[in-house]
Coordinates of C-alpha atoms and ligand atoms in Angstrom, one line a residue:
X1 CA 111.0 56.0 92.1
X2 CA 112.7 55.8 88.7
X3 CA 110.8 55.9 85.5
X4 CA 111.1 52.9 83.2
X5 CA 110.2 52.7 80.1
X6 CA 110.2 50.0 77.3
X7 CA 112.4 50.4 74.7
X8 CA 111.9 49.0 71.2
X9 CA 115.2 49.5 70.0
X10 CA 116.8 46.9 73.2
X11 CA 113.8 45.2 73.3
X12 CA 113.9 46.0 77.2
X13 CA 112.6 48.2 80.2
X14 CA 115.4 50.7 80.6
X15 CA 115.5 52.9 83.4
X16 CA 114.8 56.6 81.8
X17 CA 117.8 59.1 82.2
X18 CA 117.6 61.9 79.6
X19 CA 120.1 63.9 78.0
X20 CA 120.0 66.8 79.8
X21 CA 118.1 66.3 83.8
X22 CA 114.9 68.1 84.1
X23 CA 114.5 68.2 80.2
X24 CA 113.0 65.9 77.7
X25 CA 113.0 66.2 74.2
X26 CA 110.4 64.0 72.7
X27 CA 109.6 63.4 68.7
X28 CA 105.9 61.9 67.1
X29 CA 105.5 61.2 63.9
X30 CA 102.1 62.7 62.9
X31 CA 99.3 62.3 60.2
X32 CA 99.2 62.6 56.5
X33 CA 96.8 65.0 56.0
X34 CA 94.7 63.9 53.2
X35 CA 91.7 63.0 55.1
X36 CA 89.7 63.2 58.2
X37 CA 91.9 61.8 60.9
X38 CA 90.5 58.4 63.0
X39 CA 90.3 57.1 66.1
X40 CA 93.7 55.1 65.8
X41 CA 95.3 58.1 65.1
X42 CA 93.8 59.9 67.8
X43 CA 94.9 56.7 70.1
X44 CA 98.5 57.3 69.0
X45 CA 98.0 61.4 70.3
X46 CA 96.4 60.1 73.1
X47 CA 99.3 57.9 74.2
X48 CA 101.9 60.0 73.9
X49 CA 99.9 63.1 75.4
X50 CA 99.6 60.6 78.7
X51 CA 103.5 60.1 78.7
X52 CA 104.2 63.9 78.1
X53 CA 102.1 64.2 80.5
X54 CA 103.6 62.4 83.4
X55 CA 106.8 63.1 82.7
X56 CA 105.8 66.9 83.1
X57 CA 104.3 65.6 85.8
X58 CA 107.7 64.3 87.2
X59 CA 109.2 67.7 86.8
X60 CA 110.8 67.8 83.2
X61 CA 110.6 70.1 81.0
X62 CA 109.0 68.6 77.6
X63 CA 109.8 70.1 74.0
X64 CA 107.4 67.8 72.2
X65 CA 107.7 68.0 68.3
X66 CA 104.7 66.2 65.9
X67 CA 105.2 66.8 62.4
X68 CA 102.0 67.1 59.9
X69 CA 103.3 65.2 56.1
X70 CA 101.5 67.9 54.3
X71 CA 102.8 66.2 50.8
X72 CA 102.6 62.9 49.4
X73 CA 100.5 60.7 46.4
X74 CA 97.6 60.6 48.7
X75 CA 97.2 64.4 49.1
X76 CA 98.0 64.8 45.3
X77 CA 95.2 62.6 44.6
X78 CA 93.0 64.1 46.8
X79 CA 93.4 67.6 45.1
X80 CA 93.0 66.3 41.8
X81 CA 90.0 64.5 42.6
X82 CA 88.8 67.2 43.8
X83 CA 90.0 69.7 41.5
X84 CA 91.7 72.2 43.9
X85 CA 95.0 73.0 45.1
X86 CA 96.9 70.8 47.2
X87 CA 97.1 73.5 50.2
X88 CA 93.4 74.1 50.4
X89 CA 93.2 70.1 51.6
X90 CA 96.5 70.4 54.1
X91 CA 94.9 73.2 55.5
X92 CA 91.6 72.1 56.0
X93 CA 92.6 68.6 57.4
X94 CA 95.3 70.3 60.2
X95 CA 92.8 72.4 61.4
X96 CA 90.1 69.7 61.5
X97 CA 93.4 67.7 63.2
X98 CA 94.1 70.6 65.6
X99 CA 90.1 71.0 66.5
X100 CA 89.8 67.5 67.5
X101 CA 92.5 67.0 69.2
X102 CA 91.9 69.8 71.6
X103 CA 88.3 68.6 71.7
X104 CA 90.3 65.7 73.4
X105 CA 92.1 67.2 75.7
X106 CA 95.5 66.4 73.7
X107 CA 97.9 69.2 74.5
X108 CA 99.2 71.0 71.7
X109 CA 102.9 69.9 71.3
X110 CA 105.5 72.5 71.3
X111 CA 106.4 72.5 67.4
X112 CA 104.2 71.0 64.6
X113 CA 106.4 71.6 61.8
X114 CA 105.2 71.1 57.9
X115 CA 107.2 69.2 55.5
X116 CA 106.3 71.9 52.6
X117 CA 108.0 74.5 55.1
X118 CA 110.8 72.6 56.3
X119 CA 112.0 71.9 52.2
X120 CA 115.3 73.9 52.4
X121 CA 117.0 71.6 55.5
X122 CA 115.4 68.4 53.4
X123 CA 117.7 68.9 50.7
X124 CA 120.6 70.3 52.5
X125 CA 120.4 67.0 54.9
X126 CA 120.0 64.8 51.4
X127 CA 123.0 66.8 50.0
X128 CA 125.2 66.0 53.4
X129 CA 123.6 62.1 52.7
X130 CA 125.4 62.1 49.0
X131 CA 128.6 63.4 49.6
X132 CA 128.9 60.7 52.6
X133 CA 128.2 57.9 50.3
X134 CA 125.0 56.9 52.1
X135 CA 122.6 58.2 49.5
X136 CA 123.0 58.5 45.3
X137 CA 121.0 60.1 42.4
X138 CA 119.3 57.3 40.5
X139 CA 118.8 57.2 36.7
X140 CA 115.2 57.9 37.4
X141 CA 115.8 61.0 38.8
X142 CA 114.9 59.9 42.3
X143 CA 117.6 60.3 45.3
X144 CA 118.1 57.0 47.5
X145 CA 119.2 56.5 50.4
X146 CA 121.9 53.0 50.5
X147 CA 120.5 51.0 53.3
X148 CA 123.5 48.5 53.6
X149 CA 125.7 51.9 54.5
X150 CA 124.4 52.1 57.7
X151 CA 126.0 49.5 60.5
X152 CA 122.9 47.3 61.6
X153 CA 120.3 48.2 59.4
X154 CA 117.3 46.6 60.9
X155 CA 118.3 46.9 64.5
X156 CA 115.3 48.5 65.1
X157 CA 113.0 45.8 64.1
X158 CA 115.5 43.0 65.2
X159 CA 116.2 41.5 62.2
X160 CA 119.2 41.3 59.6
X161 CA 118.9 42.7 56.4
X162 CA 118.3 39.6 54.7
X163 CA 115.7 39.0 56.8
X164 CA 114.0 42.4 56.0
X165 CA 114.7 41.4 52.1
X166 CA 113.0 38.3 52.2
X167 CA 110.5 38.9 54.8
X168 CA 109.0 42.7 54.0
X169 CA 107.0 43.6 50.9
X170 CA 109.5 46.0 49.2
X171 CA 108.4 46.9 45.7
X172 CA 111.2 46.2 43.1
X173 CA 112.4 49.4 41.5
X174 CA 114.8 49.3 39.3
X175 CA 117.0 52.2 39.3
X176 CA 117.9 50.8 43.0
X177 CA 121.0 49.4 44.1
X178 CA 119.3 47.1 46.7
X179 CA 115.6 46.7 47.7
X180 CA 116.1 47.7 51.3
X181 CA 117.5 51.2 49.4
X182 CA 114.6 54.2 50.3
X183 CA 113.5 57.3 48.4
X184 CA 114.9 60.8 49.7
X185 CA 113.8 62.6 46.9
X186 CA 111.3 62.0 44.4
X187 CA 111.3 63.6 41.0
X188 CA 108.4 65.6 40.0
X189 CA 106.4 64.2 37.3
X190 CA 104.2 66.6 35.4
X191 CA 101.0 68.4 36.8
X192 CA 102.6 67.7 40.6
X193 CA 103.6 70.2 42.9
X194 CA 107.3 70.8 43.1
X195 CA 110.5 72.3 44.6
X196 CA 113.7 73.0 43.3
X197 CA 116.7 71.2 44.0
X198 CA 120.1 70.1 42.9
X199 CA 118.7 66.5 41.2
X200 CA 115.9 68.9 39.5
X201 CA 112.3 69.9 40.7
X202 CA 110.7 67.5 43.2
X203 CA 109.1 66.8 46.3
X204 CA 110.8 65.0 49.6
X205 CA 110.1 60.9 50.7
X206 CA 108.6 60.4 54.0
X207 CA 111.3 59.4 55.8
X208 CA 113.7 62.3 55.6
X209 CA 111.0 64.7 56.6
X210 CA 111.2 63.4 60.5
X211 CA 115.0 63.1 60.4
X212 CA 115.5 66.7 59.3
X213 CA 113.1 67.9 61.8
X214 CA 114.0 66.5 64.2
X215 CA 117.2 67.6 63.8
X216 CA 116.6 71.1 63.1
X217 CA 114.0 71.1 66.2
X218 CA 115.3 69.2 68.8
X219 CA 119.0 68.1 68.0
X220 CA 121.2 65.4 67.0
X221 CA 119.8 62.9 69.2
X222 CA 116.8 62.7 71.3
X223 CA 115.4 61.6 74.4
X224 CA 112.2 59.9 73.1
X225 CA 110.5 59.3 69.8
X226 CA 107.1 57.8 69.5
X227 CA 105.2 56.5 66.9
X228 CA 102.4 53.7 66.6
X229 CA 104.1 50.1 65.8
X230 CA 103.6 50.0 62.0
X231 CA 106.1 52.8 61.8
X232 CA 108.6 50.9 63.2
X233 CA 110.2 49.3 59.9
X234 CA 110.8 50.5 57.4
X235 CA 110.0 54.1 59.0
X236 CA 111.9 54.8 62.1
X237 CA 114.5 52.0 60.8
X238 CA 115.3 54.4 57.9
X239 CA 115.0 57.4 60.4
X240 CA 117.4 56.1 62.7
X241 CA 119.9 55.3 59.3
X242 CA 119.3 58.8 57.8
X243 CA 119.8 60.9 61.1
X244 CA 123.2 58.6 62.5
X245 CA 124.8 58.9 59.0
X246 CA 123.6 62.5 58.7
X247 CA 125.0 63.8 62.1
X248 CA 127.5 61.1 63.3
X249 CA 126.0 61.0 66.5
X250 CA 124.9 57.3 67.8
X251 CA 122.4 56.7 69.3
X252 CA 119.7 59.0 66.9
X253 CA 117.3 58.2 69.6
X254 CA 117.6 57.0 73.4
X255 CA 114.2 55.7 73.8
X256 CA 112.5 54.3 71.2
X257 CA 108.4 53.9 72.1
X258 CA 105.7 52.3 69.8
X259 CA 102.1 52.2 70.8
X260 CA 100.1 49.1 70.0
X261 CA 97.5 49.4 67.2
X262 CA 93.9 49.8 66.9
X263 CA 91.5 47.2 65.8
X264 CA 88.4 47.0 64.3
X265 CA 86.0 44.4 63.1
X266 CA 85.8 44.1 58.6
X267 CA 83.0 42.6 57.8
X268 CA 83.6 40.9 54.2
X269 CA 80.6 42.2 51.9
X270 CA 80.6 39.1 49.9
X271 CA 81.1 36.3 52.9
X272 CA 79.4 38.4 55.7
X273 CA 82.3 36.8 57.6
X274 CA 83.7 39.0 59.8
X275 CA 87.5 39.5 60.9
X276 CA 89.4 41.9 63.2
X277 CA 92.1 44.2 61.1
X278 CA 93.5 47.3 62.1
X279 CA 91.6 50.5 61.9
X280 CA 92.4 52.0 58.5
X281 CA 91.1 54.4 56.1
X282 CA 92.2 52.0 52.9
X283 CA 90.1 49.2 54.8
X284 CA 86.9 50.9 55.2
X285 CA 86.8 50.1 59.2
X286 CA 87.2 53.2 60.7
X287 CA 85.6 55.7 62.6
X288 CA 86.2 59.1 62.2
X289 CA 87.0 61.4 65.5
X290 CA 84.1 63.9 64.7
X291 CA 81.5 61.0 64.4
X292 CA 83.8 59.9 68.1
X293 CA 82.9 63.2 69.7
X294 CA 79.5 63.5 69.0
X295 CA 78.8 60.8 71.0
X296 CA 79.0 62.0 74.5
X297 CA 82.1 62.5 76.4
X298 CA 85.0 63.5 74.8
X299 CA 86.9 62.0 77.4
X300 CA 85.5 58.5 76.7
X301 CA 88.2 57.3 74.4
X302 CA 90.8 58.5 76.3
X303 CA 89.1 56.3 79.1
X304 CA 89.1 53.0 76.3
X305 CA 92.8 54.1 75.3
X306 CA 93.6 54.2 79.2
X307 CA 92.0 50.4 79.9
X308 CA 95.1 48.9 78.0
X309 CA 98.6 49.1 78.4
X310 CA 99.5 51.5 75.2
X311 CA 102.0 48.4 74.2
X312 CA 99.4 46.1 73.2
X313 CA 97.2 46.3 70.6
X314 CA 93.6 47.7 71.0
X315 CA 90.4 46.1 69.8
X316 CA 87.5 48.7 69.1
X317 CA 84.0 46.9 69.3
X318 CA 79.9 47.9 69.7
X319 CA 80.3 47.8 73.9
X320 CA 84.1 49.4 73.8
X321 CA 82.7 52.6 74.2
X322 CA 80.1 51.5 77.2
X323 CA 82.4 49.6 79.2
X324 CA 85.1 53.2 79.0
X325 CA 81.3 55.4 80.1
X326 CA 80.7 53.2 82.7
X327 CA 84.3 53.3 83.7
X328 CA 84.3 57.3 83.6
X329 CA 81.7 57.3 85.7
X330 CA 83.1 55.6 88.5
X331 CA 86.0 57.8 88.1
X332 CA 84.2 61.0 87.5
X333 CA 81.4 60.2 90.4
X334 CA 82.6 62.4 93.6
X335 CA 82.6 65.2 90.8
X336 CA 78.8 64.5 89.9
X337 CA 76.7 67.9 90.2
X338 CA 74.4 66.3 93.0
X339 CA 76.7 64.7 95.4
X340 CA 77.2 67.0 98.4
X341 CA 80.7 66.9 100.5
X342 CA 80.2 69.9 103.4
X343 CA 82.4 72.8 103.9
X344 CA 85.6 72.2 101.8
X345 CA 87.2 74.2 105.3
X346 CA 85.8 72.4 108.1
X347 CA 88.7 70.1 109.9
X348 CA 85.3 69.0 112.2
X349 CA 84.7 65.2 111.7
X350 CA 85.4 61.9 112.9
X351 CA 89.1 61.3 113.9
X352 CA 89.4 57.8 112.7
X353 CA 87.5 58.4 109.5
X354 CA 89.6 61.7 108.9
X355 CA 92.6 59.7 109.3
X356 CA 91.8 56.4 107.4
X357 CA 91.0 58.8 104.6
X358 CA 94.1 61.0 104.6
X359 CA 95.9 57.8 104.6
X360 CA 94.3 56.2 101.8
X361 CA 95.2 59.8 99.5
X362 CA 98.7 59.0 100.6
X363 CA 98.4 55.1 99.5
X364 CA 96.3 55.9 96.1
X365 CA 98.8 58.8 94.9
X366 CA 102.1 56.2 95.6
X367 CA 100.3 53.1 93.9
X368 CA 99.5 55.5 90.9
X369 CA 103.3 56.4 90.7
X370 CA 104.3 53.2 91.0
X371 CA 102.0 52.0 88.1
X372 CA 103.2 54.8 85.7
X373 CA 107.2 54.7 86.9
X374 CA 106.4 50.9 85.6
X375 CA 106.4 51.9 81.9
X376 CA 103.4 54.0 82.3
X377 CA 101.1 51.1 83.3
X378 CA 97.6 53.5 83.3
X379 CA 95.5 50.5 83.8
X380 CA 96.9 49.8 87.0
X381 CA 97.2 53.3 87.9
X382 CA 93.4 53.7 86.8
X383 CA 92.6 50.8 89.5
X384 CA 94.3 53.5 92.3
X385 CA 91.8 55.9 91.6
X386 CA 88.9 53.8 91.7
X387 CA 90.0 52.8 94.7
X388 CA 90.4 56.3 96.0
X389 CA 87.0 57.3 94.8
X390 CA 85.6 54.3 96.8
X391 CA 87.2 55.7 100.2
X392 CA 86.6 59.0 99.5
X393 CA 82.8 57.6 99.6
X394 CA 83.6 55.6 102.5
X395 CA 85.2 58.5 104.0
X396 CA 82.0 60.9 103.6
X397 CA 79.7 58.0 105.0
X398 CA 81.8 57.5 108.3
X399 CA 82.2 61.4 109.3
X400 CA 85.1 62.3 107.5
X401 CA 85.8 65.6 107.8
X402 CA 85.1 68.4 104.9
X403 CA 88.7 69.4 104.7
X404 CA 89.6 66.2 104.0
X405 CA 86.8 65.0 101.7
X406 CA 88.1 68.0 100.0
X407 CA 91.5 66.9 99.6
X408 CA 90.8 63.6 98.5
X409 CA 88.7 64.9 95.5
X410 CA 91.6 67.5 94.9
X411 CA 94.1 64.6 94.7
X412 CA 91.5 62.3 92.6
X413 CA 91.2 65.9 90.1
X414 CA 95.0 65.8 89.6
X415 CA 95.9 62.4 89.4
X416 CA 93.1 61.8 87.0
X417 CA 94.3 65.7 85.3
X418 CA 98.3 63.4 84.8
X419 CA 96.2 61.1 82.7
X420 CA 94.1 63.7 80.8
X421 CA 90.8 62.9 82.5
X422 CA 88.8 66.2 83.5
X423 CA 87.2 65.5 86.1
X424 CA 85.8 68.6 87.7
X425 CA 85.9 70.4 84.4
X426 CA 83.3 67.5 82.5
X427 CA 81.5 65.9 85.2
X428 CA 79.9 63.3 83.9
X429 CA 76.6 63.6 83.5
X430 CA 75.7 60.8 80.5
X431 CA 73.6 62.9 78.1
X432 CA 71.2 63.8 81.4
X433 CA 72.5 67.5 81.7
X434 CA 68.9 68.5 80.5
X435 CA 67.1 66.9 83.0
X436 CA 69.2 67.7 86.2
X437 CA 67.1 71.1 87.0
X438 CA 63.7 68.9 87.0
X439 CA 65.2 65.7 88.8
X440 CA 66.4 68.3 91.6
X441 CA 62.6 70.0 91.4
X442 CA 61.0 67.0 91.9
X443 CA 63.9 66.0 94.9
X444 CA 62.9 69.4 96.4
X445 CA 59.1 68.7 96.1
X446 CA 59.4 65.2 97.4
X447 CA 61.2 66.8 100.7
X448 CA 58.5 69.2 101.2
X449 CA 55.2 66.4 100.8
X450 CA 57.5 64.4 103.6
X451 CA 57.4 67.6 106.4
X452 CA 53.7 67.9 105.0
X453 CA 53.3 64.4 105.9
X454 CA 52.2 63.4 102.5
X455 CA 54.6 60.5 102.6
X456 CA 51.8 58.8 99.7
X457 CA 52.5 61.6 97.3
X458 CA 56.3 60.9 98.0
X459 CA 56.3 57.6 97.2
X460 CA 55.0 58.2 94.3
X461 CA 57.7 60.8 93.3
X462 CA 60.3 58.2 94.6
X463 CA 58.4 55.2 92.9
X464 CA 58.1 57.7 89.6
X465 CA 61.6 58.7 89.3
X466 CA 62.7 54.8 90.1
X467 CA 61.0 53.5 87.0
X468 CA 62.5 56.4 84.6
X469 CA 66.0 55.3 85.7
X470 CA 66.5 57.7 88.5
X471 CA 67.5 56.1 91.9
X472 CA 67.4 58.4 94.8
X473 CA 69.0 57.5 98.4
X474 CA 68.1 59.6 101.6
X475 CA 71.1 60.4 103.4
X476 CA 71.5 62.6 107.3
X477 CA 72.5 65.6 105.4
X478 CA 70.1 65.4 102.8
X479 CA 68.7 63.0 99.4
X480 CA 71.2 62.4 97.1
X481 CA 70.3 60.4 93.7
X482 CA 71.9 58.3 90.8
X483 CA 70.9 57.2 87.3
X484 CA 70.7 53.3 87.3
X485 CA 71.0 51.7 84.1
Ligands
LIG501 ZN1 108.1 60.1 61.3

């Protein structure tokens, strides 16, 4: 089946044909890295770690590119503020960045390049911008970029440019031609950190960072570039304007995908009324991704960011987090430490159970491709692995044999491995890890008062364990148990 994906620049599913077949080149924008990142931005990672993903999965190659904007007000401030150099606060917030996101199970991408270190093809790509006519030197030193020069200038967010004049907050600077017009290069003013260049010493705008990089690391166009959807004007608008201009080449990008955006609920200090606004730092509604992973399994928001289609926004409230544990644990279940499946070798079992199962590993593993070909759908590939885990159950009660229980929790450990999930590797276990040992004790004593036929004293164990939350079920091959909530 063919992969379709949405794009936002057609404003359609497109069937997904790279460049080159078997290889994908693939740009995110990244974080600022002026403070501790949160769990929107973690969503974004998240997202696009799914789609690089399965389209490794797929076969391709991916050369995945995620810058880190290592300069801008925010990080001046921040160093000021805290009276040290700007580079002691990049550092420290990429490598908290880089920690957490492993932490998550986000694959590193291929490249993560620094706009500090990437200065020299900036202003060479600024220079080539001039002497085209598509950017000038401004009386206040600055270096802008002439939106108008660029053919359909707002293409991206499918509206004319007097529509993004009237509609879009742009500040009024004077020393532009036209308020669409963007910074490329800002002047230094005193104190702030600088490089040299031909319009004097200075530091790059946003925008040009991603254009130049991705130039310099993937090319003159690109399969796919990524993003959440409050980059998509005026930030990828002015990407796409910069790198067409810059390099002649149409289209900058084939694919153009935009995640939805993470919500959270402001409560107004002063009404006590509440609203829903997206997660950011400026609003005061976020929560960070260490406070995240210190709550339990890492792999829980991956499982909240999995629920939704990454197209539509995402609301974060008090239960989110329960509803992706209880979710995971469905999921993670045939991987729990105290389920038993026999010998992983044995091809002894019951035919028709044997073969009902094998069939339903065939039917889970299509449905899930299906789902993701369809613009990777994970909620509806999610609902083919529960389904999977519920015959691979089914499968163990009605004599399937070992071999293939085993395959069906192999297939369930990749499938759920295409979406990030690690499911043998973090069995879920709900914070009860401690307690395992002396559930299985008291399992193991209960068995032995039942040959001694002291089924009173085993009642009690069974009656005792039941009211701290621990449900067990005697089975042919032995007693299994559960935590009920
Ligand atoms: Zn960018």
């Amino acid at each position: 089946m063919a992969l379709k994906i949405s794009n936002t620049l057609s404003g359609r599913k497109e069937e997904f044909k790279t460049l080159k077949p078997g290889e994908v080149t693939m740009y995110v924008c990244g974080v600022t890295v002026y403070a501790s990142s949160h769990i929107g931005h973690a969503m974004s990672a998240l997202t696009f770690d799914v789609i690089r993903r399965y389209l490794e999965y797929k076969g391709n190659a991916v050369r995945h590119v995620v810058n880190f904007t290592d300069i801008d007000d925010k990080i001046i401030k921040r160093a000021q503020d805290e009276n040290v150099e700007w580079k002691s606060i990049t550092e420290r917030y990429i490598q908290e960045y880089l920690d957490w996101m492993d932490a998550l199970n986000v694959k590193r991408a291929t490249v993560y390049p620094r706009a500090t270190e990437e200065v020299d093809g900036i202003v060479a790509a600024i220079q080539t911008l001039i002497e085209k006519g598509n950017a000038y030197h401004a009386s206040n030193g600055d270096v802008y970029f002439r939106a108008l020069s660029q053919p359909n200038y707002g293409a991206l967010k499918h509206q004319s440019p007097d529509e993004l004049n009237s509609g879009a907050r742009i500040e009024v600077e004077e020393a532009k031609e036209n308020a669409l017009d963007f910074a490329l290069w800002k002047s230094a003013k005193p104190g702030e950190p600088s490089w040299p260049s031909p319009w004097g010493p200075g530091r790059p705008g946003w925008h040009i960072e991603c254009s130049a990089m991705a130039l310099r690391h993937l090319g003159p166009q690109i399969d796919l570039h990524g993003g959440g959807a409050d980059l998509i004007f005026p930030h990828h608008e002015n990407e796409i304007a910069q790198s067409e201009n810059l390099t002649g080449e149409r289209p900058f990008v084939r694919y153009w995908a935009h995640n939805g955006l993470l919500q959270a609920k402001l409560v107004d200090p002063e009404t006590g009324k509440s609203s829903v606004e997206k997660m950011s730092k400026s609003l005061g509604n976020t929560l960070s991704v260490g406070k995240l992973l210190e709550m339990g399994d890492p792999d829980m928001l991956r499982m909240f960011v999995l629920g939704s289609h990454y197209r539509n926004p995402l609301t974060y409230t008090d239960e989110s987090f329960e509803v992706a544990l209880t979710s995971l644990k469905r999921l993670k279940s045939v991987f729990a430490p105290h389920e038993t499946w026999g010998d992983p070798d044995s091809t002894v079992g019951k035919a028709e159970a044997t073969a009902a199962l094998e069939q339903a590993v065939q039917t889970a593993k299509a449905g899930f491709e299906t789902a993701m070909d369809d613009d990777f759908n994970t909620p509806a590939a999610i609902a083919r692995l529960y389904e999977l885990v519920r015959e691979t159950f089914k499968g163990r009660d009605s004599g399937a044999s070992g071999a293939a229980l085993q395959k069906a929790r192999e297939s369930l450990a990749e499938l759920g491995g295409v979406l990030g999930l690690r499911m043998k590797e973090l069995p879920i276990t709900n914070g009860s890890q401690d307690v395992e040992p002396f559930i299985k004790l008291l399992v193991d004593l209960r068995k032995e008062l039942k040959t001694a036929k002291q089924y009173q004293l085993a009642d009690r164990v069974r009656e005792g364990l039941k009211g701290l939350g621990v449900k067990l079920e005697d089975r042919p091959d032995g007693t299994t148990w559960i935590f009920e909530k």
